[in-house]
Tab-separated table of C-alpha atoms in Angstrom:
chain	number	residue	atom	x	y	z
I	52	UNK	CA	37.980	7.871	23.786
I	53	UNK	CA	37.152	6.923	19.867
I	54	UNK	CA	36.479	9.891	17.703
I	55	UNK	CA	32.819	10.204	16.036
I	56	UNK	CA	33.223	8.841	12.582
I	57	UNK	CA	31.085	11.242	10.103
I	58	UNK	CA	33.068	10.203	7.098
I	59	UNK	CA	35.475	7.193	5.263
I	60	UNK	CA	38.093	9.582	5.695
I	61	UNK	CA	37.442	9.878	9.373
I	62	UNK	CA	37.956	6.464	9.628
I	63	UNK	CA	41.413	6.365	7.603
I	64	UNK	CA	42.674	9.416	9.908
I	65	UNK	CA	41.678	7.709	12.831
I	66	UNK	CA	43.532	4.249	11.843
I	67	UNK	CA	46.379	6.134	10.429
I	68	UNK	CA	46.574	8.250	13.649
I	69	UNK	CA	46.682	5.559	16.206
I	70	UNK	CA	49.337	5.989	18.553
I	71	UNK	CA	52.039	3.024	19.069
I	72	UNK	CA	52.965	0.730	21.368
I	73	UNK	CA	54.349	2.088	24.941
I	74	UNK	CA	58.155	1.847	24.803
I	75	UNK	CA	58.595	2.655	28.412
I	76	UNK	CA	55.868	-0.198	29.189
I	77	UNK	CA	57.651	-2.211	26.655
I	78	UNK	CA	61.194	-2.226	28.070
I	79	UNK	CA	60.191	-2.588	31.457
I	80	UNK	CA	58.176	-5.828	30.525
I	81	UNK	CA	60.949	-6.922	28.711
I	82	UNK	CA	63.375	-6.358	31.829
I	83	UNK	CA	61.475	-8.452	34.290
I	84	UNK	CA	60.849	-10.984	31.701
I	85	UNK	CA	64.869	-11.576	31.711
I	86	UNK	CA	64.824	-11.595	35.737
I	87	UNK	CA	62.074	-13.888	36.075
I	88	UNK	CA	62.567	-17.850	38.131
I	89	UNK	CA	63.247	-19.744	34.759
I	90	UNK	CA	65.742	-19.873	32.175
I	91	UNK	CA	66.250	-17.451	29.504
I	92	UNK	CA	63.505	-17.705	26.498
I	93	UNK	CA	62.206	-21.109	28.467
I	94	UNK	CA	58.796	-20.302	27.809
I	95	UNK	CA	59.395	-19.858	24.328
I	96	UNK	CA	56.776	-17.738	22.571
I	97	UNK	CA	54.894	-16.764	25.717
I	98	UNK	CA	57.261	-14.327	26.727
I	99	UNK	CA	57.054	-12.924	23.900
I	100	UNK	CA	53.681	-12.668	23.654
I	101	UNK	CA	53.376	-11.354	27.327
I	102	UNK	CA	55.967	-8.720	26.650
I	103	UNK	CA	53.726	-7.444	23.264
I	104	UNK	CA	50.702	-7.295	25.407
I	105	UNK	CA	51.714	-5.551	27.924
I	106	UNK	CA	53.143	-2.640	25.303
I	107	UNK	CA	49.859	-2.750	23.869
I	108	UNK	CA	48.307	-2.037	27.580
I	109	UNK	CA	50.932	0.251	28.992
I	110	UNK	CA	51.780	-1.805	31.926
I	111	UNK	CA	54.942	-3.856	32.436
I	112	UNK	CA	53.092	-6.288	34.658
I	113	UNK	CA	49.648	-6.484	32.679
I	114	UNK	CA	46.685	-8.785	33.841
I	115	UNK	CA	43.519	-10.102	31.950
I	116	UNK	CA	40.828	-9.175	33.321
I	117	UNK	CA	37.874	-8.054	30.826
I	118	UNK	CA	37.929	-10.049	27.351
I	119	UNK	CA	35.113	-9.299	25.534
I	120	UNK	CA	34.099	-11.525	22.291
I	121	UNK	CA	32.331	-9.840	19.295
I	122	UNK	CA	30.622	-11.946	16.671
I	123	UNK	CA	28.820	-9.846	14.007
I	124	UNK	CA	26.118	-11.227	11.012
I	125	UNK	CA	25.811	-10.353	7.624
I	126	UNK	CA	23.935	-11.907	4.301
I	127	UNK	CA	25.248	-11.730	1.373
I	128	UNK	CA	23.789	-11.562	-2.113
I	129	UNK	CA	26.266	-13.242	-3.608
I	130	UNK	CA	24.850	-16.798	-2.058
I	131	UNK	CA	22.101	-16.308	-5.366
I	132	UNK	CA	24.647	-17.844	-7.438
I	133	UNK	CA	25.120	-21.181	-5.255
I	134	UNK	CA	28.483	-20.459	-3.702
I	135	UNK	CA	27.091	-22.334	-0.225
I	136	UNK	CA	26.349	-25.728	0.741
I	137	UNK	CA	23.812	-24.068	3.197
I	138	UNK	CA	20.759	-21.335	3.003
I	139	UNK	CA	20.757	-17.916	3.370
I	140	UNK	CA	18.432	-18.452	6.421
I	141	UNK	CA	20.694	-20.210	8.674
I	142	UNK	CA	22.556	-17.027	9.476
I	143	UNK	CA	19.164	-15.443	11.496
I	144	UNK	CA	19.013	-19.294	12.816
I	145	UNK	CA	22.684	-19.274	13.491
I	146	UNK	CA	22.002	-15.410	15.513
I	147	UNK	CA	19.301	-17.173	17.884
I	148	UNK	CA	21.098	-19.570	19.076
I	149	UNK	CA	24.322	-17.606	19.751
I	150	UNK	CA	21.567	-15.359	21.762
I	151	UNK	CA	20.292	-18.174	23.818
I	152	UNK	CA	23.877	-19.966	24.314
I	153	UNK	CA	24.098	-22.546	22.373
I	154	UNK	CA	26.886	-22.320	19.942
I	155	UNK	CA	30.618	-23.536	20.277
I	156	UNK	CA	31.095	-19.856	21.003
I	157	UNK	CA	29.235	-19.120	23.778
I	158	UNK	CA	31.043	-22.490	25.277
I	159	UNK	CA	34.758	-21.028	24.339
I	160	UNK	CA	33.448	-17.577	25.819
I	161	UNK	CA	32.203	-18.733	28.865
I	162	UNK	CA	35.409	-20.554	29.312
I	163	UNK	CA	37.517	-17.587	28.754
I	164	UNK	CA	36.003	-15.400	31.459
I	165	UNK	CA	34.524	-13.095	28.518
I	166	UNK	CA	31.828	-10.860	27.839
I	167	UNK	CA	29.947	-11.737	24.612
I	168	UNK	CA	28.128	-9.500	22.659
I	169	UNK	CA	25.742	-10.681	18.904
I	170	UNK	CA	25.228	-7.958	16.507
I	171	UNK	CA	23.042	-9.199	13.749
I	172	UNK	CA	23.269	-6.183	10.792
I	173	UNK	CA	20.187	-5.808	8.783
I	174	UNK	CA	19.784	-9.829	7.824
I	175	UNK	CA	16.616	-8.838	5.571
I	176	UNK	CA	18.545	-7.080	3.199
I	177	UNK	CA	21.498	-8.401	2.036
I	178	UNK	CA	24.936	-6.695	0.340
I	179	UNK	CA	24.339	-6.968	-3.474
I	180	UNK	CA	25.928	-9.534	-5.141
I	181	UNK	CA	29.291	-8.252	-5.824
I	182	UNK	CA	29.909	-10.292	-9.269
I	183	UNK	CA	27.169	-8.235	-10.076
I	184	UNK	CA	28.250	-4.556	-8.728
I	185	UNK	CA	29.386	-3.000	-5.743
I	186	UNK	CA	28.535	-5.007	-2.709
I	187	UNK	CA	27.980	-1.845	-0.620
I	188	UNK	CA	27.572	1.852	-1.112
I	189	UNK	CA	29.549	4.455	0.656
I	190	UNK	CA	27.084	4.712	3.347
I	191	UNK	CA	26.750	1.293	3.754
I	192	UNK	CA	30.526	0.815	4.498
I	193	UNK	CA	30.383	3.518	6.576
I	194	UNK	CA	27.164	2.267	8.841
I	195	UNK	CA	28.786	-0.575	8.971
I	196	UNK	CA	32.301	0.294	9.821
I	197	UNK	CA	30.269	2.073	12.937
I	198	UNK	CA	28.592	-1.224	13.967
I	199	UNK	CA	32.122	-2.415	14.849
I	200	UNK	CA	33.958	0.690	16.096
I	201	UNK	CA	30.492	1.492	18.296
I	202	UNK	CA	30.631	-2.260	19.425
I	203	UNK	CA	33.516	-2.232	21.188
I	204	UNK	CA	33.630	-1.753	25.411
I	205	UNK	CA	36.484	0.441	26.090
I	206	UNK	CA	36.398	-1.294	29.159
I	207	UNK	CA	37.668	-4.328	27.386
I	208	UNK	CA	41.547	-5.093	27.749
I	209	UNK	CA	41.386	-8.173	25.044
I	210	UNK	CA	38.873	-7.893	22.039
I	211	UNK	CA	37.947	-11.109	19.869
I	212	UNK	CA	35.898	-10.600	16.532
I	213	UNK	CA	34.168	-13.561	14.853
I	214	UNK	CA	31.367	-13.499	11.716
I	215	UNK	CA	28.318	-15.443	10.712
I	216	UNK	CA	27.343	-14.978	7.440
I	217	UNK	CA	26.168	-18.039	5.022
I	218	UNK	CA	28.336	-17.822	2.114
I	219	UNK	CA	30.592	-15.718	3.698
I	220	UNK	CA	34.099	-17.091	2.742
I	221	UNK	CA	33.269	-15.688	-0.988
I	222	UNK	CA	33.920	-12.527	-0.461
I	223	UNK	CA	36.880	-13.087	1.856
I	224	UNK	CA	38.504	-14.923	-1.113
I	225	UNK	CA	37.528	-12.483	-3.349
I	226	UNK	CA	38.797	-9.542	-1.154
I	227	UNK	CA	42.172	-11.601	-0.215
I	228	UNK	CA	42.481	-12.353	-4.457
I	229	UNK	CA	41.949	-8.137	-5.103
I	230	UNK	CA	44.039	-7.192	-2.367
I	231	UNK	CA	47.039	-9.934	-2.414
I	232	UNK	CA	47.098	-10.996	-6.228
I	233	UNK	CA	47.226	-14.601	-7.433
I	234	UNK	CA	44.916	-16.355	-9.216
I	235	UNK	CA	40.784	-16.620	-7.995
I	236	UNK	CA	41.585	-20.401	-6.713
I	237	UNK	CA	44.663	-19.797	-4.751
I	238	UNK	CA	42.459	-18.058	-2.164
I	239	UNK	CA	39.023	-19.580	-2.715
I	240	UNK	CA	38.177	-22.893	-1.048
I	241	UNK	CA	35.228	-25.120	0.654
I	242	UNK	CA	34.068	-22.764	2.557
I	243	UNK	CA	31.095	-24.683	4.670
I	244	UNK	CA	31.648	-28.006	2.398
I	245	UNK	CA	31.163	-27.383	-1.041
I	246	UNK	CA	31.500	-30.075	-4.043
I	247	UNK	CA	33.821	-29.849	-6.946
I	248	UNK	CA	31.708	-27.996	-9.083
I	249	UNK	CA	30.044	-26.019	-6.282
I	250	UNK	CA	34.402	-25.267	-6.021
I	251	UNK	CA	34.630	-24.752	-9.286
I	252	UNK	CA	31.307	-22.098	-9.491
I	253	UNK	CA	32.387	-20.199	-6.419
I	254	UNK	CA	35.902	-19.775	-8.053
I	255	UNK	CA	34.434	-18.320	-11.207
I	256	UNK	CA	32.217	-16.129	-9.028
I	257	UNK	CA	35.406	-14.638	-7.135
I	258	UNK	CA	37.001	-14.159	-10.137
I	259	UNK	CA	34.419	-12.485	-11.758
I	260	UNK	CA	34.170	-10.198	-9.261
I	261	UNK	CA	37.977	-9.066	-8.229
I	262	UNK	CA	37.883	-8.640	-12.369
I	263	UNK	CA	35.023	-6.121	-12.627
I	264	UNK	CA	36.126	-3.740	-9.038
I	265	UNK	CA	39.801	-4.077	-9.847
I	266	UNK	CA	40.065	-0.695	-10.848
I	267	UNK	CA	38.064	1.096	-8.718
I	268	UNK	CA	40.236	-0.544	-5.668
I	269	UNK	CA	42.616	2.017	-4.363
I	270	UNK	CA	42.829	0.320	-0.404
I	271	UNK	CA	41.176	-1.431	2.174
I	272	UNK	CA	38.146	-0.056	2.586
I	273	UNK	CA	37.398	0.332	-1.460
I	274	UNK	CA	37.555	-3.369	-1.591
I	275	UNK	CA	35.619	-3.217	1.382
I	276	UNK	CA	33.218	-1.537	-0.557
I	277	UNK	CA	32.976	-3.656	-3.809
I	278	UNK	CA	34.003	-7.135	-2.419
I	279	UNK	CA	33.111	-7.239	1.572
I	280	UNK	CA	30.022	-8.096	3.656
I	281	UNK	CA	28.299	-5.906	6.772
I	282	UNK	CA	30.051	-8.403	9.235
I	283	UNK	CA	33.232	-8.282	7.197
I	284	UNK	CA	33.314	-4.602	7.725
I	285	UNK	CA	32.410	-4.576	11.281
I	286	UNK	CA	34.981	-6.685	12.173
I	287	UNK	CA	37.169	-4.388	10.477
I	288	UNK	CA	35.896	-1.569	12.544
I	289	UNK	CA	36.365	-3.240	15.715
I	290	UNK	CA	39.546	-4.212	15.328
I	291	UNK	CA	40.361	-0.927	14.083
I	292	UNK	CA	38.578	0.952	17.018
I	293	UNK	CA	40.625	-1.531	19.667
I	294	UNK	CA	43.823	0.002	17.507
I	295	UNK	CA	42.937	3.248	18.453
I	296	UNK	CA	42.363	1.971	22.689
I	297	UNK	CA	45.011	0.457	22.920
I	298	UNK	CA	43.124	-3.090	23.154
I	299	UNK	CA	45.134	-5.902	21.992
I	300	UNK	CA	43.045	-8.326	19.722
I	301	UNK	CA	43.610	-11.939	18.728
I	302	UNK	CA	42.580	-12.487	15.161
I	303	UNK	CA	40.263	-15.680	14.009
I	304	UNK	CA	39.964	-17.536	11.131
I	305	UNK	CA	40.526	-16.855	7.199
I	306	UNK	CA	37.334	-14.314	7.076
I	307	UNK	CA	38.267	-12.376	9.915
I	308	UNK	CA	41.848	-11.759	8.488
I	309	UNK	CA	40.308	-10.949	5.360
I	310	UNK	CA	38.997	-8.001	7.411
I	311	UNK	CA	41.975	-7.166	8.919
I	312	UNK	CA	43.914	-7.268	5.739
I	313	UNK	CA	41.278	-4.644	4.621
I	314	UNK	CA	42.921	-2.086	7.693
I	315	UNK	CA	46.634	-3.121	6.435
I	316	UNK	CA	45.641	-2.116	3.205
I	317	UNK	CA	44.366	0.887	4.235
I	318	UNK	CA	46.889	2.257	7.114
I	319	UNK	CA	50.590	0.980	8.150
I	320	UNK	CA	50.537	-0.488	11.466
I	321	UNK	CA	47.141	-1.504	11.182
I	322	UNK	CA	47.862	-4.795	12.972
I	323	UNK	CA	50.420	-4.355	15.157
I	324	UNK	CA	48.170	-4.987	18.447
I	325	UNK	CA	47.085	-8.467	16.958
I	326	UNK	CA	47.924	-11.656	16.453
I	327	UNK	CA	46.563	-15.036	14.854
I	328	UNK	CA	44.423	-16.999	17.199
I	329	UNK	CA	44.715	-20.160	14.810
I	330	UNK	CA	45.500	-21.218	11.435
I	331	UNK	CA	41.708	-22.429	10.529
I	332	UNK	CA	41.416	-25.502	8.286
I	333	UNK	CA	40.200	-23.581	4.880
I	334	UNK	CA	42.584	-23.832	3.000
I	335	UNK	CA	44.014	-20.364	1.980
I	336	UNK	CA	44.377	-19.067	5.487
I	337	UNK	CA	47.869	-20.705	5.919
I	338	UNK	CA	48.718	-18.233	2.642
I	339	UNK	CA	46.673	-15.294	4.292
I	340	UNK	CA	48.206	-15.423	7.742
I	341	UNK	CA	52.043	-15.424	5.532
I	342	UNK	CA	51.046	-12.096	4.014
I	343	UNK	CA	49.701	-10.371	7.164
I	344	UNK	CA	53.044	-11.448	8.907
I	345	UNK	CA	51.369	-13.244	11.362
I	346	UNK	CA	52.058	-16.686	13.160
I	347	UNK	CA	49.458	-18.737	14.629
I	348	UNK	CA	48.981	-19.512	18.091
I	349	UNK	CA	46.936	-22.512	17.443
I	350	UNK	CA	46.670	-25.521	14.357
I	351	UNK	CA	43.441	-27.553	15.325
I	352	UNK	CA	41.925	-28.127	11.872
I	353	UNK	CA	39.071	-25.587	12.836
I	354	UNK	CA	36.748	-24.365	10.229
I	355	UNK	CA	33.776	-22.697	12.257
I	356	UNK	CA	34.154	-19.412	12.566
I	357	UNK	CA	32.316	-17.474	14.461
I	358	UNK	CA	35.336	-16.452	17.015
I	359	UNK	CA	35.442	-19.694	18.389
I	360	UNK	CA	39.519	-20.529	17.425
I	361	UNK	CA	40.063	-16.990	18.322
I	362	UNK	CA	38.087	-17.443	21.351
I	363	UNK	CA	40.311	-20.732	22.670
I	364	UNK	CA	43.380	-18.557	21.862
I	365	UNK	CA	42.458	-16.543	24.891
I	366	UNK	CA	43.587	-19.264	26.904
I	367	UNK	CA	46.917	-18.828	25.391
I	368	UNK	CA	47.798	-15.296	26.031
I	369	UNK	CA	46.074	-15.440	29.729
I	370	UNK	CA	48.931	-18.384	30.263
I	371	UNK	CA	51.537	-16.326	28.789
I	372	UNK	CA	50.510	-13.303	31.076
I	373	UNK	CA	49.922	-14.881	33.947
I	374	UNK	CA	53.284	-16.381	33.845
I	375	UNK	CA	55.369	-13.196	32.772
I	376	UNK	CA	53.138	-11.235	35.927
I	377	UNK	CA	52.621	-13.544	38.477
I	378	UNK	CA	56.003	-15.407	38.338
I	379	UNK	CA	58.463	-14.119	41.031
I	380	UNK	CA	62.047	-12.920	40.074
I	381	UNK	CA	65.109	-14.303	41.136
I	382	UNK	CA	65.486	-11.556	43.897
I	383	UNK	CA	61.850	-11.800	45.296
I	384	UNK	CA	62.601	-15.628	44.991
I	385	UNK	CA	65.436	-15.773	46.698
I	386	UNK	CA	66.910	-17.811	44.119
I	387	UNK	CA	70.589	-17.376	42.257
I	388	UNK	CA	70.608	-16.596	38.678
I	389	UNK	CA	74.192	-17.802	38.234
């Protein structure tokens, strides 16, 4: 069960707190992967893969059976100073038709076998511009955090978190910049197909703001605070609440790592039950994915959001799964090992 959260520093105890990976679950999935019908490490990454999930869901012959798919929406104030090649208002449009089925994600969903749940978070009133001040107050982090940690089925043994939020790869630049160093560009690009001197403006407006919270940053969820969006944050309380079941998650594109580089800032371990659905096609993800330690599962030049690379990636790890639990060993085969 996930603790009530009252409190930021209910939220760090609870991430820090999280209990690790089942050894017992761990070795034994790790034993019949080496007395499986195929050649040692023939299936490459899969059996790795398999082997991590089935830690993650204490069970040395795991199945898939309940994926559930998140997306979360957010404005942002931020889009004021023209850091968007689209309107605030396509985020609410965006929300109706994920409701009524129509986006790539409710395809990729569907395909997967997974439950989908929309969680639009107060579109009316956006997070203040965060060149300007903080983007959200204590409170506001904290309601937010909640909309991901509540959102969450328990049920679920395979979570997937996506975002829609015009103008939203701002403040995952800005957040990657304050938490990672480097310069504003190395970590701000096109975002939804910006100009040169829409590049150039958005640039100035990250580095404006990692410049004016840099102090008050002490971890994840202060930058959270300054830099971050509703939907950033309630991706990073999902992911944090499927840390604390047990619920392995595959991670999507550069804004949702930008969340979940908000939890390894904030606890060690953080991300040990995920990995990287896909290496998305804006262009500091490749250096985002490096720092989180994470490789991806899938390169398709994707630059959607919304879950959907994540989403595909489900297909991956069923594979891998399916193979490591539904392949017979050499003894139930009947077949010599050498």
């Amino acid at each position: 069960m996930l603790p009530q959260l009252s409190s930021l520093d209910d939220f760090r105890a609870a991430l820090a707190g999280a209990q690790v990976q089942d050894q017992a679950a761990l070795d034994g999935a790790a034993a019949r992967n080496s007395q499986l019908t195929k050649p040692p490490g023939a299936l490459g990454r899969l059996e790795d893969l398999a082997i991590w999930y089935g830690g993650w869901r204490g069970s040395e012959r795991p199945e898939i059976k309940a994926p559930q798919v998140i997306v979360f929406a957010g404005n942002h104030g931020v889009t004021a100073q023209g850091v968007s090649a689209f309107p605030a208002e396509v985020t609410a449009q965006m929300v109706i038709n994920f409701e009524h089925g129509g986006a790539a994600i409710n395809q990729l969903a569907r395909l997967a076998g997974a439950r989908m749940d929309v969680h639009a978070l107060e579109l009316e009133r956006p997070v203040a511009d965060f060149a300007q001040g903080p983007a959200m107050s204590q409170d506001e982090l904290l309601a937010a955090l909640k909309a991901g940690w509540e959102a969450v089925d328990p049920a679920a043994d395979l979570l997937v978190v996506g975002e829609m939020g015009i103008g939203n790869t701002t403040p995952a630049a800005a957040l990657a910049c304050a938490l990672f160093g480097g310069e504003a560009a190395d970590w701000t690009g096109r975002g939804t197909g910006v100009d040169d001197a829409g590049l150039a403006n958005k640039t100035r407006v990250v580095a404006e703001g990692v410049a004016l919270h840099e102090a008050a940053i002490k971890d994840g969820l202060d930058a959270l605070a300054c830099l971050g969006g509703r939907e950033i944050a309630a991706m990073a309380g999902a992911i944090a609440a499927a840390r604390v079941l047990h619920i392995p998650v595959i991670l999507d594109g550069f804004i949702c790592c930008a969340a979940a580089a908000c939890l390894l800032h904030t606890a060690d371990g953080a991300l040990d039950h995920t990995v990287a659905g896909h290496q998305s096609a804006e262009g500091a993800h490749p250096a985002l994915l490096a720092k989180l330690g994470k490789q991806p599962l899938l390169s398709l030049g994707l630059r959607l959001g919304e879950a959907s690379g994540a989403a595909l990636a489900i297909q991956v790890l069923k594979g891998a799964v399916a193979c490591h639990s539904g392949m017979a060993t050499f003894a139930e085969a009947g077949v010599s090992d050498g």
